[in-house]
Short mmCIF file of C-alpha atoms in Angstrom, two decimals:
data_model
loop_
_atom_site.label_atom_id
_atom_site.label_comp_id
_atom_site.label_asym_id
_atom_site.label_seq_id
_atom_site.Cartn_x
_atom_site.Cartn_y
_atom_site.Cartn_z
CA TYR B 1 31.65 68.95 80.59
CA GLU B 2 32.90 72.31 79.09
CA PHE B 3 35.75 73.07 77.40
CA THR B 4 36.62 76.71 76.68
CA TYR B 5 39.89 77.87 74.91
CA HIS B 6 41.54 81.11 73.98
CA THR B 7 39.82 82.96 71.09
CA ASP B 8 39.98 86.61 71.76
CA PHE B 9 41.39 89.32 69.45
CA PHE B 10 44.83 88.94 70.81
CA SER B 11 45.07 85.31 70.51
CA GLY B 12 47.61 85.60 67.86
CA SER B 13 49.34 82.24 66.55
CA TYR B 14 47.04 80.27 68.80
CA ASN B 15 45.52 78.52 66.03
CA LEU B 16 42.47 75.92 65.29
CA SER B 17 45.00 73.01 65.45
CA ASP B 18 46.50 74.08 68.84
CA ILE B 19 42.63 74.39 70.07
CA VAL B 20 41.97 70.84 68.96
CA ASP B 21 45.21 69.49 70.39
CA ALA B 22 43.80 71.28 73.76
CA LEU B 23 40.85 69.66 73.36
CA ARG B 24 42.20 66.10 72.85
CA GLU B 25 44.28 66.32 76.01
CA HIS B 26 41.50 68.07 78.21
CA LEU B 27 39.38 64.92 77.17
CA ARG B 28 42.08 62.61 77.85
CA LEU B 29 43.26 63.85 81.15
CA ASP B 30 39.44 64.34 82.55
CA GLY B 31 38.48 60.92 81.30
CA VAL B 32 35.96 62.23 78.72
CA ASN B 33 37.25 60.10 75.84
CA ARG B 34 36.67 56.83 77.60
CA ALA B 35 32.88 57.24 77.27
CA ARG B 36 30.91 55.46 74.60
CA LYS B 37 28.70 58.02 73.46
CA ILE B 38 30.30 61.62 73.30
CA VAL B 39 27.79 64.37 72.26
CA PHE B 40 29.22 67.76 71.21
CA VAL B 41 27.16 70.77 71.83
CA ALA B 42 29.16 73.40 69.78
CA HIS B 43 28.69 77.33 68.57
CA SER B 44 30.51 78.93 66.10
CA MET B 45 34.20 77.87 65.40
CA GLY B 46 33.47 75.32 68.00
CA GLY B 47 31.83 73.24 65.37
CA ILE B 48 34.79 73.20 63.29
CA VAL B 49 37.25 72.34 66.44
CA ALA B 50 34.91 69.49 67.18
CA ARG B 51 34.83 68.10 63.58
CA ARG B 52 38.77 68.52 63.15
CA TYR B 53 38.93 66.35 66.58
CA VAL B 54 36.47 63.68 65.05
CA VAL B 55 38.64 63.35 62.06
CA GLN B 56 41.79 63.24 63.74
CA ARG B 57 40.66 60.64 66.37
CA PHE B 58 38.49 58.65 63.91
CA ASP B 59 40.35 55.36 64.26
CA GLU B 60 40.62 55.59 67.88
CA LEU B 61 36.60 56.14 68.07
CA VAL B 62 35.77 53.58 65.78
CA GLU B 63 38.24 51.00 67.63
CA ARG B 64 36.51 51.60 70.50
CA GLY B 65 32.94 51.45 69.31
CA ALA B 66 32.12 55.10 70.01
CA GLU B 67 29.28 56.92 68.96
CA VAL B 68 29.12 60.73 68.13
CA GLY B 69 26.55 63.42 68.31
CA LEU B 70 27.72 66.92 66.80
CA PHE B 71 25.02 69.65 67.20
CA LEU B 72 26.32 72.32 65.81
CA ILE B 73 24.96 76.19 66.83
CA ALA B 74 25.87 78.48 63.74
CA SER B 75 28.86 76.82 63.03
CA PRO B 76 30.50 78.23 59.97
CA SER B 77 31.71 74.97 58.21
CA LEU B 78 32.34 76.35 54.98
CA GLY B 79 33.76 79.95 56.50
CA SER B 80 32.18 83.14 56.79
CA SER B 81 32.01 86.30 54.84
CA TYR B 82 32.59 88.57 57.90
CA ALA B 83 36.16 86.53 58.20
CA ASN B 84 36.98 87.28 54.53
CA TRP B 85 36.16 90.74 55.17
CA LEU B 86 38.52 91.18 58.73
CA SER B 87 41.20 89.04 57.02
CA PRO B 88 43.49 91.83 56.35
CA VAL B 89 43.05 92.92 60.03
CA ALA B 90 43.68 89.32 61.28
CA ARG B 91 46.73 89.44 59.17
CA PHE B 92 48.07 92.48 60.97
CA MET B 93 47.31 91.14 63.97
CA GLY B 94 48.67 87.88 63.80
CA HIS B 95 45.28 86.25 64.38
CA SER B 96 45.63 82.71 62.78
CA GLN B 97 41.87 81.92 64.15
CA GLY B 98 40.28 84.33 61.90
CA GLN B 99 42.57 83.74 59.03
CA ALA B 100 41.20 79.98 59.25
CA LEU B 101 37.56 80.99 59.00
CA THR B 102 37.40 82.65 55.90
CA PHE B 103 35.22 80.96 52.86
CA CYS B 104 36.86 77.78 52.03
CA GLN B 105 37.52 78.15 48.30
CA ASN B 106 40.55 80.52 49.41
CA ASN B 107 41.05 78.47 52.55
CA VAL B 108 43.18 75.12 51.98
CA TRP B 109 42.70 74.40 56.03
CA LEU B 110 38.86 74.87 56.15
CA ASN B 111 38.69 73.35 52.65
CA ASP B 112 40.67 70.04 53.50
CA LEU B 113 38.46 69.66 56.85
CA ASN B 114 35.25 69.70 54.83
CA SER B 115 36.95 66.69 52.56
CA ASP B 116 37.91 64.78 55.42
CA PHE B 117 34.90 65.09 57.38
CA ARG B 118 32.75 64.27 54.33
CA ASN B 119 34.83 60.92 53.68
CA VAL B 120 34.40 60.01 57.26
CA LEU B 121 30.71 60.50 57.10
CA ALA B 122 30.95 58.56 53.98
CA ARG B 123 32.86 55.56 55.23
CA ARG B 124 30.11 54.60 57.91
CA ASN B 125 32.93 52.80 60.42
CA LEU B 126 31.74 55.45 62.81
CA VAL B 127 28.38 56.19 64.28
CA ILE B 128 27.65 60.03 63.79
CA HIS B 129 24.32 61.84 64.85
CA GLY B 130 23.94 65.26 63.77
CA ARG B 131 22.03 68.72 63.62
CA GLU B 132 22.71 71.90 62.57
CA LEU B 133 21.10 75.11 63.55
CA VAL B 134 21.62 78.20 61.62
CA GLU B 135 21.12 81.89 62.67
CA HIS B 136 18.08 83.81 61.34
CA GLN B 137 19.41 87.56 60.90
CA PHE B 138 21.94 90.18 60.85
CA VAL B 139 23.67 91.31 64.32
CA VAL B 140 23.14 94.72 65.61
CA LEU B 141 26.05 95.98 67.94
CA LYS B 142 25.60 99.66 69.09
CA ARG B 143 26.27 101.50 66.18
CA PHE B 144 27.99 98.43 63.97
CA LEU B 145 25.09 96.94 61.70
CA MET B 146 26.01 93.83 60.17
CA LEU B 147 23.71 93.48 57.12
CA LYS B 148 23.77 89.68 57.01
CA GLN B 149 24.11 86.64 58.93
CA VAL B 150 27.82 85.98 60.19
CA VAL B 151 27.07 82.53 59.23
CA PRO B 152 24.84 82.15 56.26
CA PRO B 153 22.95 79.03 55.88
CA PHE B 154 24.72 77.34 53.15
CA SER B 155 27.62 77.55 55.31
CA GLY B 156 25.95 76.65 58.63
CA ALA B 157 23.77 73.69 57.39
CA THR B 158 26.09 71.56 55.39
CA TYR B 159 26.23 68.12 56.61
CA PHE B 160 23.06 66.61 58.35
CA GLY B 161 20.37 67.84 56.29
CA ASP B 162 16.74 69.15 58.15
CA ALA B 163 18.68 72.13 59.35
CA ILE B 164 16.66 74.69 61.47
CA LYS B 165 16.90 78.27 61.28
CA VAL B 166 16.27 79.65 64.76
CA PRO B 167 13.74 82.42 64.65
CA LEU B 168 14.51 85.86 65.24
CA SER B 169 18.24 84.80 66.35
CA ASP B 170 21.70 86.41 65.49
CA HIS B 171 24.95 84.74 65.45
CA PHE B 172 25.37 85.59 69.19
CA SER B 173 21.60 84.99 70.61
CA ILE B 174 21.40 81.59 68.77
CA ALA B 175 23.83 80.05 71.61
CA LYS B 176 21.60 81.75 74.47
CA PRO B 177 18.20 80.13 74.64
CA GLU B 178 15.97 82.62 76.81
CA ASN B 179 14.57 79.45 78.93
CA ALA B 180 13.93 75.97 78.34
CA GLN B 181 10.66 76.44 76.05
CA ALA B 182 12.93 77.97 73.67
CA ILE B 183 13.34 76.01 70.42
CA GLN B 184 17.30 75.25 70.60
CA HIS B 185 17.24 73.95 74.29
CA ARG B 186 13.86 71.85 73.16
CA MET B 187 15.95 70.37 69.99
CA LEU B 188 19.00 69.69 72.08
CA CYS B 189 16.89 67.72 74.65
CA GLU B 190 15.62 65.64 72.08
CA PHE B 191 18.86 65.26 70.29
CA ILE B 192 20.43 63.82 73.51
CA GLU B 193 17.85 61.89 74.30
CA GLY B 194 17.73 60.31 71.05
CA ILE B 195 21.21 59.16 71.33
CA LEU B 196 20.94 57.71 74.77
CA LEU B 197 17.92 55.95 74.00
CA LYS B 198 19.45 54.25 71.15
CA ASN B 199 19.91 50.72 71.15
CA GLY B 200 18.11 50.65 74.74
CA ASN B 201 20.86 52.45 76.47
#
């Protein structure tokens, strides 16, 4: 099941809370939220959206005995320095999503999500399986050179331990495995199989 959302540079006031609301409605309308086991495979900001969904729907998920998998790929759980760097442009353009990705020490929305999600994990009422992949190197886009990762390891490897840095990957290529033997693909298959086989399912 694929969920996409409006996230280009001109998305304006369509903020992360709007995206989470849209995700909730799509999962409800399409019956996905009735599944007992749900695995979110999320790249970059998608991981933030998935975690906010879990926090918001926590009571509902616990009540129906759901299990959740979070396979987070270069997700800036604590924000990104590039979002900080681009924040003046984001403010000028009214790009609320970009503003929400600045590092959490200056970001109330992301800091609150980090705290809320850690509380969900600590409560242990909801079974949550997780893996985090982090990018290896900077991005080169034509004449533009980023000297460090868009999502540094301390921001992308936050909740589940044993995070894997994918060799030679950047923020974009990490989500596009070359083939079925790529480590990202193999780890994802193993992750899903592990959840499906748990408790004899």
